[in-house]
Coordinates of C-alpha atoms in Angstrom, one line a residue:
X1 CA 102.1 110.7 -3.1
X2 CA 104.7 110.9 0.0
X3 CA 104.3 108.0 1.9
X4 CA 102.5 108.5 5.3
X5 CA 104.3 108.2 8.5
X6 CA 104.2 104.4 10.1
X7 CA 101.5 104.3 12.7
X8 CA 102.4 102.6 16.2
X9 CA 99.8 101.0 18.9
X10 CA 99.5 102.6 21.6
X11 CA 101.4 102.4 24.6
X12 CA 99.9 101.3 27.8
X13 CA 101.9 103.5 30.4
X14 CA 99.2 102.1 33.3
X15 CA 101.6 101.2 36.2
X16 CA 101.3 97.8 37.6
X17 CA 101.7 97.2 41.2
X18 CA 101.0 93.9 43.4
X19 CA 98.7 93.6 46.2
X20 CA 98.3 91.9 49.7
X21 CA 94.8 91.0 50.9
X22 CA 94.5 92.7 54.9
X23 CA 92.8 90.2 57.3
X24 CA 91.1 91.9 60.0
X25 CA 90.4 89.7 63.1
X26 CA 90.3 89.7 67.3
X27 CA 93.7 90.2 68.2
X28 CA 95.6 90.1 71.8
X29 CA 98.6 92.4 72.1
X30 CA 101.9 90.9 73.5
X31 CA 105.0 91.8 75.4
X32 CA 107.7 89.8 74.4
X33 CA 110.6 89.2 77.7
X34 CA 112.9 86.6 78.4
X35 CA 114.2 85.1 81.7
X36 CA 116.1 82.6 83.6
X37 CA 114.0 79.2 85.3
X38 CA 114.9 79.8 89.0
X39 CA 112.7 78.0 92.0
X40 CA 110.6 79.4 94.6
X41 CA 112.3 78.0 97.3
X42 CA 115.5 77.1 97.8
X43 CA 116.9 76.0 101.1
X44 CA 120.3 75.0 102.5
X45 CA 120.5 72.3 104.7
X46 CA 122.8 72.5 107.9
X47 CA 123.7 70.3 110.4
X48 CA 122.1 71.7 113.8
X49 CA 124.0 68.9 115.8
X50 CA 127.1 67.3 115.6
X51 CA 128.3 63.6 114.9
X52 CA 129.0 61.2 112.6
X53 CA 127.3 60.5 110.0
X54 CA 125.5 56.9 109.9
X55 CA 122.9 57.0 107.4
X56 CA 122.6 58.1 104.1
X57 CA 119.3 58.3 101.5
X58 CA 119.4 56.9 98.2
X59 CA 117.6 59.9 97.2
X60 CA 120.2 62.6 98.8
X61 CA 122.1 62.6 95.8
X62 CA 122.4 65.9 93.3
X63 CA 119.6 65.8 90.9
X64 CA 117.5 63.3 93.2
X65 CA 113.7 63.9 93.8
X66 CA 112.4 63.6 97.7
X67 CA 109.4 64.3 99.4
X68 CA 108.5 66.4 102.0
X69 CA 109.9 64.8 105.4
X70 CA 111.6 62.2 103.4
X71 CA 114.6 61.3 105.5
X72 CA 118.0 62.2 103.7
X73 CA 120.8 61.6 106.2
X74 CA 120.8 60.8 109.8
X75 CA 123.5 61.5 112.5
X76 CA 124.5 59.4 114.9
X77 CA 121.6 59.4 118.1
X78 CA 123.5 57.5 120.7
X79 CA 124.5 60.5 122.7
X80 CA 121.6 62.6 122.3
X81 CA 119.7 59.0 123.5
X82 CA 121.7 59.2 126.4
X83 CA 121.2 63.1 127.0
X84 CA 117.4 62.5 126.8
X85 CA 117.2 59.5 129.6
X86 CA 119.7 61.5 131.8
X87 CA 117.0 64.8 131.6
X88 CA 114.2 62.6 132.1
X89 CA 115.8 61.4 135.1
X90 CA 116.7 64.7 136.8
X91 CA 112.8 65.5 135.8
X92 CA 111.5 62.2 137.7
X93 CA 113.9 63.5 140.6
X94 CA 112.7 67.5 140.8
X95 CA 109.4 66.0 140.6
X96 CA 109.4 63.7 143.7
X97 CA 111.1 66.8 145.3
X98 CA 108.4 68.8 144.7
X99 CA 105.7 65.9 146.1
X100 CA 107.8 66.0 149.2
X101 CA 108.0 69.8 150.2
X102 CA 104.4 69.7 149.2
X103 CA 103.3 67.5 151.9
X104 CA 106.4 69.5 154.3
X105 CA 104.5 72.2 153.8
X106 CA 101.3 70.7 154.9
X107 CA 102.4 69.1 157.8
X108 CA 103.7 72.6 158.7
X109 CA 100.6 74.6 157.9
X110 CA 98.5 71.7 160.4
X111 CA 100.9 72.4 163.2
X112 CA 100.4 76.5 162.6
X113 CA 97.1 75.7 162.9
X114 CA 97.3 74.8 166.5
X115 CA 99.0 77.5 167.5
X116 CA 96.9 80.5 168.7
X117 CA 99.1 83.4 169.6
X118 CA 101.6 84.2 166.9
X119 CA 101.4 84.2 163.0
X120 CA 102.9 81.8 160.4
X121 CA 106.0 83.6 158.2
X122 CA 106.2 82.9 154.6
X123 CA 109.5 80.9 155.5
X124 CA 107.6 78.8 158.4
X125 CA 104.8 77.6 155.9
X126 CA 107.6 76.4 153.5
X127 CA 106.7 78.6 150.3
X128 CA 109.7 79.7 149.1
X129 CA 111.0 76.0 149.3
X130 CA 108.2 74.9 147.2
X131 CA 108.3 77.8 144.5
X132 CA 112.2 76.5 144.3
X133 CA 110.9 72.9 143.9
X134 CA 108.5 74.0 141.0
X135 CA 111.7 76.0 139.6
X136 CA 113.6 72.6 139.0
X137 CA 110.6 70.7 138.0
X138 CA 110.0 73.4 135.2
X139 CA 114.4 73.4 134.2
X140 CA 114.1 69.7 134.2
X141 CA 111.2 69.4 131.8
X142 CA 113.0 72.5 129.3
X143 CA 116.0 69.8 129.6
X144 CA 114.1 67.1 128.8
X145 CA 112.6 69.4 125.7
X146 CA 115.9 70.5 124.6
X147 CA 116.8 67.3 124.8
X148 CA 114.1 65.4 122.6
X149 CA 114.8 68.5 120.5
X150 CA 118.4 67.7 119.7
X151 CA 117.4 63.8 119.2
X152 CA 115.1 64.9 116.4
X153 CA 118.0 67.2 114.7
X154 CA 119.9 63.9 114.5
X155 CA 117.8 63.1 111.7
X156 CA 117.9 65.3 108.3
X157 CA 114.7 65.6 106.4
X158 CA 113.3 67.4 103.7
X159 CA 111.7 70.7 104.4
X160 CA 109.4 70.6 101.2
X161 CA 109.3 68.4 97.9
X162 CA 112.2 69.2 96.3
X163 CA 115.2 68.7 94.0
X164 CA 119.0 68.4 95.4
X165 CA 120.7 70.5 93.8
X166 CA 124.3 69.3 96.2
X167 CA 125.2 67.2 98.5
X168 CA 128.9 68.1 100.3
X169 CA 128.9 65.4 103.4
X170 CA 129.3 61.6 103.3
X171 CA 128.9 58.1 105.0
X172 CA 130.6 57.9 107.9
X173 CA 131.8 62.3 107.9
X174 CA 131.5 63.9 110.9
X175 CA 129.4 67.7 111.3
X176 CA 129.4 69.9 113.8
X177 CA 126.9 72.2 114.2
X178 CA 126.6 74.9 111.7
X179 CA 128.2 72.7 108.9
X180 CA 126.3 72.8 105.1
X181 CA 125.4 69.1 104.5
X182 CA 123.8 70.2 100.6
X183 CA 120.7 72.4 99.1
X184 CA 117.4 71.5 98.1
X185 CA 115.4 73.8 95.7
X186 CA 111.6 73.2 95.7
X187 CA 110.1 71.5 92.8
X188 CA 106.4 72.7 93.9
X189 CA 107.1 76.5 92.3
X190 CA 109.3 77.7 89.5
X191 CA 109.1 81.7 89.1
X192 CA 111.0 83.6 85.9
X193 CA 112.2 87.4 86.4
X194 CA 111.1 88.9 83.1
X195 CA 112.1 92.3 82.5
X196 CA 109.8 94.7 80.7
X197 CA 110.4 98.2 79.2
X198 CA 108.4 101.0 80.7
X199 CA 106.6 102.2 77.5
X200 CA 105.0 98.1 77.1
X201 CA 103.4 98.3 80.3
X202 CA 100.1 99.9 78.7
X203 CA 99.6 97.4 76.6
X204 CA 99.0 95.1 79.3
X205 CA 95.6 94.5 80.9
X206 CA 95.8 96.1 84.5
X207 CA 99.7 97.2 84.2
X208 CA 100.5 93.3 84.3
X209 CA 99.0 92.2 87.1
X210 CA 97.8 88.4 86.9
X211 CA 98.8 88.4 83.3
X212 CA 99.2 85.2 81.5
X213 CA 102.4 84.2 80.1
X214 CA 103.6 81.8 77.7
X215 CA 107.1 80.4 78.2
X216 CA 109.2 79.1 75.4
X217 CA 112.3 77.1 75.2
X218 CA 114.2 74.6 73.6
X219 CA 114.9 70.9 74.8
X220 CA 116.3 68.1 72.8
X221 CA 116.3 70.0 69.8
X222 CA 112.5 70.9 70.5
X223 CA 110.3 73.9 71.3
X224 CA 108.2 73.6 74.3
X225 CA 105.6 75.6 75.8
X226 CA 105.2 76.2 79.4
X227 CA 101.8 78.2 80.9
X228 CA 102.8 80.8 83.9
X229 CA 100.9 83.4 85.6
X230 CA 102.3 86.5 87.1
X231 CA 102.7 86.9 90.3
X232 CA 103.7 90.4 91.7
X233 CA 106.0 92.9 89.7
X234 CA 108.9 94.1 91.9
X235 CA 107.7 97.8 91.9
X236 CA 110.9 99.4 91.7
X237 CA 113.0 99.9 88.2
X238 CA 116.3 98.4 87.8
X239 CA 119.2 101.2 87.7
X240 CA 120.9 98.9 85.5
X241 CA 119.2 98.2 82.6
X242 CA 115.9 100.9 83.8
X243 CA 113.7 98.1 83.3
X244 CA 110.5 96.4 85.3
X245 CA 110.6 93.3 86.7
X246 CA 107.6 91.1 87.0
X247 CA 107.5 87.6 88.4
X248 CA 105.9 85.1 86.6
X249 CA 105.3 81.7 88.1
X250 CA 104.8 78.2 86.9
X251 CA 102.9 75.7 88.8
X252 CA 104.4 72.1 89.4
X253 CA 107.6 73.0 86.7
X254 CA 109.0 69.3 86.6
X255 CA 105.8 68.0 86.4
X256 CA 105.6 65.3 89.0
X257 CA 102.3 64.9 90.2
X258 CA 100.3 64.4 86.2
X259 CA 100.3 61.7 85.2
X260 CA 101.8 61.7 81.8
X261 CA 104.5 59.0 79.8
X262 CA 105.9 62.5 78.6
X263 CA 106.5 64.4 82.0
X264 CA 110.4 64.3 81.1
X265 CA 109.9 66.3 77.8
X266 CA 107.9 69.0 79.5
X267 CA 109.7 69.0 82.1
X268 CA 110.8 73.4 82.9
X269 CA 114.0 72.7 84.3
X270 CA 115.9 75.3 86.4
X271 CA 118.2 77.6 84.9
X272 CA 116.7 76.8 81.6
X273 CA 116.7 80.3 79.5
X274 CA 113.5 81.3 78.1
X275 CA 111.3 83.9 75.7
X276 CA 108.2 84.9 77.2
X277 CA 105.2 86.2 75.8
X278 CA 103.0 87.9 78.3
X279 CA 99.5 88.6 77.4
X280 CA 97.8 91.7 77.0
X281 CA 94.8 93.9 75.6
X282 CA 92.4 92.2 74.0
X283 CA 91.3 94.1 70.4
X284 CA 88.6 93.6 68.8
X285 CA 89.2 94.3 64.9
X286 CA 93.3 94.3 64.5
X287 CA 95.1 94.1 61.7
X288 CA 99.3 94.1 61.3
X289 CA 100.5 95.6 58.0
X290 CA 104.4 95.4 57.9
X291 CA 106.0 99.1 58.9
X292 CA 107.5 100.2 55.5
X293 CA 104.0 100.1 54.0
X294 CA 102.3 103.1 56.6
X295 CA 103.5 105.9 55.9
X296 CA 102.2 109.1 57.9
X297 CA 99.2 107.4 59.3
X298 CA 98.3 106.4 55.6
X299 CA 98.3 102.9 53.8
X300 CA 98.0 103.0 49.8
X301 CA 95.3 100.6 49.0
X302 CA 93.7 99.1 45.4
X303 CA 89.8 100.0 45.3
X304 CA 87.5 97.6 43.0
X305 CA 88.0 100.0 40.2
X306 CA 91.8 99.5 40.5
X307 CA 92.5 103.0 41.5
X308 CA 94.8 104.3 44.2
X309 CA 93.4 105.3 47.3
X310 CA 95.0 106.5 50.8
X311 CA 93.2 105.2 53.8
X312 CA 94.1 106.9 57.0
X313 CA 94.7 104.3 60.1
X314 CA 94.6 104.2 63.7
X315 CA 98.3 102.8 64.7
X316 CA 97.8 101.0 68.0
X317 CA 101.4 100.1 68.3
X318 CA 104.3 99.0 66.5
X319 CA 105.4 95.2 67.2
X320 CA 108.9 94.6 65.5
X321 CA 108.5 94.9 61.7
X322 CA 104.9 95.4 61.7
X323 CA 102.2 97.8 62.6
X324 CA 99.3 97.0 64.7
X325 CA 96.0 98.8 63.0
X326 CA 93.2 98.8 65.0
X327 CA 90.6 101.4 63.0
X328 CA 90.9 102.5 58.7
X329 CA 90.7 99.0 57.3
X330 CA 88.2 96.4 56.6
X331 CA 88.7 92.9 55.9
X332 CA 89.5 91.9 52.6
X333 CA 91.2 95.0 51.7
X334 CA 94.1 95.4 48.9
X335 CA 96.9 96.7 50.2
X336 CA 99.5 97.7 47.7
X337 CA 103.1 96.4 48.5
X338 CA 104.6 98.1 45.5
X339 CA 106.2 101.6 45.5
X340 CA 105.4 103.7 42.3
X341 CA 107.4 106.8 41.7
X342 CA 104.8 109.4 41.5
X343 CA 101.7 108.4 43.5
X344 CA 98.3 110.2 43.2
X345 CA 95.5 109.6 45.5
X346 CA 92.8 108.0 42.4
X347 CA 95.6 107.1 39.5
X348 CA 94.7 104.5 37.6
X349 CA 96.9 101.3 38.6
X350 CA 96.8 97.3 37.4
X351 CA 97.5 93.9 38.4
X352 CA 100.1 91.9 36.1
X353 CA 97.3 89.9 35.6
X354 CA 95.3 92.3 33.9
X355 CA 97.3 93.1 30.9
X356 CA 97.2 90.3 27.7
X357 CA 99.9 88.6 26.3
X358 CA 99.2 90.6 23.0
X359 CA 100.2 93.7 24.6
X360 CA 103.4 92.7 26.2
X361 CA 105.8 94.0 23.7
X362 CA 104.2 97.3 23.8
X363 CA 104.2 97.6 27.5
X364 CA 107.2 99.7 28.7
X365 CA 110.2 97.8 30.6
X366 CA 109.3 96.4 33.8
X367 CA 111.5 99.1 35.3
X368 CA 108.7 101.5 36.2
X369 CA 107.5 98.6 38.8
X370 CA 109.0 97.9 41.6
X371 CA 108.5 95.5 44.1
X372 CA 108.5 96.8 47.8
X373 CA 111.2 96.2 50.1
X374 CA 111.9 96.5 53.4
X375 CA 114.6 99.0 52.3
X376 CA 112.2 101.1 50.0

């Protein structure tokens, strides 16, 4: 007649984790860099005469856009004017020397001519008088060169289409020759130094070499993107930092010759810092599961009959917080993000979404599931 024990329901010990569907799609590996927006060319420009200055561009100013053989300053001609008449002068002179020994010398070959019983000298025909003619004729037109020459260095032009970046003469100074009048940096070219670790370089497509880049920066409070292309790698490794240094350039950085109402704003100025991202292999099938969840070449997966299962991966690389899986999972995949305390390849597992309301107060504490962290 003892009263029988009090039965309790069962207790469902079935650990629950959570799951992250795997997307599997054509990926391209990148190499992240950085770098500083420096120009092509840059050119300082120096006075290769001297004078006063007497002219002055609205455009030679820092910042200022010009144009190839735009004129930016101009020193004063008068004398070199001068310089050039005199030279022309002493050329029109050595020339009509040189008509007159010409026709000395043959008066004085006719009268040779008539004489039978002795031969002409070099000195009797008058030949080294005319090669000394043709000596001054040829001095006085390299005078009247150099001269022309220097007349043209009165005036200051650009080399290229560029940007000053200073000016350090003005209206009315007087140069010498030799003196720095500013420097223009050409807007035509911007190239970036991005340095890249040795072990990257295989994940680029022929080590690098005509690689696509993307540029980023901020401007106004904005991300831009700028398109560049690399141009040569330095081929030597820095005994700094042991890094590589490839050159990527950008086309037309300021924009100038589009078109466009928003040239300003995408505008890649110099000395702007960017983050690069340069382009490389092309996978076909590439997944990226975050790093704490591989785990000797093994990611814990939820088959459709909720069990555990280990699937072994091919790691192509490891970008940042995340592993780049090439081969071991399809698309669609469960990937468990939970860590349970006693794994078993096939144990039984569940989703909180498969246990009823009914049976949540017979469900132990949620203690036995925990959530994945970078940490765990």
């Amino acid at each position: 007649m003892k009263k029988p024990p009090e039965e309790k329901a069962p207790v469902d010990n079935t650990p629950i984790v959570s799951v992250e569907s795997i997307k599997v799609e054509p990926m391209t590996l990148k190499v992240t860099s950085y770098g500083v927006v420096r120009p092509k060319y840059e050119t300082d420009l120096v006075a290769q005469v001297s004078g006063q200055i007497v002219e002055l561009s609205d455009t030679f100013v820092r910042g200022g856009f010009v144009n190839e053989g735009e004129l930016l300053a101009r020193i004063d001609p008068s004398d070199y004017q001068a310089a050039l008449i005199d030279a022309q002068a002493n050329l029109a002179s050595a020339r009509a020397s040189l008509e007159t020994e010409r026709a000395q010398g043959k008066v004085a070959e006719d009268e040779w001519k008539r004489i039978t019983d002795a031969a002409p000298t070099e000195l009797s025909l008058r030949k080294p008088q005319l090669a000394q003619e043709l000596a001054r004729v040829k001095a006085a037109e390299a005078s009247v060169l150099r001269a022309k020459r220097n007349l043209e260095r009165t005036y200051i032009k650009a080399p290229y289409n560029a940007l000053i970046e200073s000016r350090s003469v003005g209206l009315g100074s007087f140069v010498t020759t030799g003196l720095p009048l500013g420097k223009v940096l050409g807007t035509s070219v911007a190239e970036v130094r991005l340095p890249v670790a040795d072990n990257q370089i295989q994940f680029l497509t022929d080590s690098g070499n005509n690689a696509e880049v993307i540029l980023k920066g901020e401007f106004a409070g904005q991300m831009q993107e700028w398109r560049a292309t690399v141009v040569r790698s330095e081929g030597v490794v820095d005994n700094m930092s042991r890094m590589n240094y490839f050159v990527a350039a950008v086309q037309d950085p300021y924009a100038l010759t589009t078109n466009n109402k928003n040239n300003e704003a995408k505008a890649l100025r110099f000395g702007a810092y960017v983050n690069a991202d340069i382009l490389g292999q092309e996978l076909a099938h590439a997944a990226a599961v975050p790093r704490y969840l591989v785990n000797n070449n093994q990611v814990a997966t939820l088959d459709a009959n909720t069990k555990l299962r280990y699937q072994t991966v091919n790691i192509v690389r490891q970008d940042g917080k995340n592993m780049i899986i090439s081969d071991g999972l399809t698309d669609g995949d469960q990937i468990i993000t939970s860590a349970l305390d006693y794994p078993v390849d096939g144990m039984q597992l569940a989703l909180p979404g498969q246990i009823s309301e009914d049976d949540d107060s017979n469900v132990e504490p949620e203690s036995e599931t925990q959530l994945a962290s970078v940490e765990d």
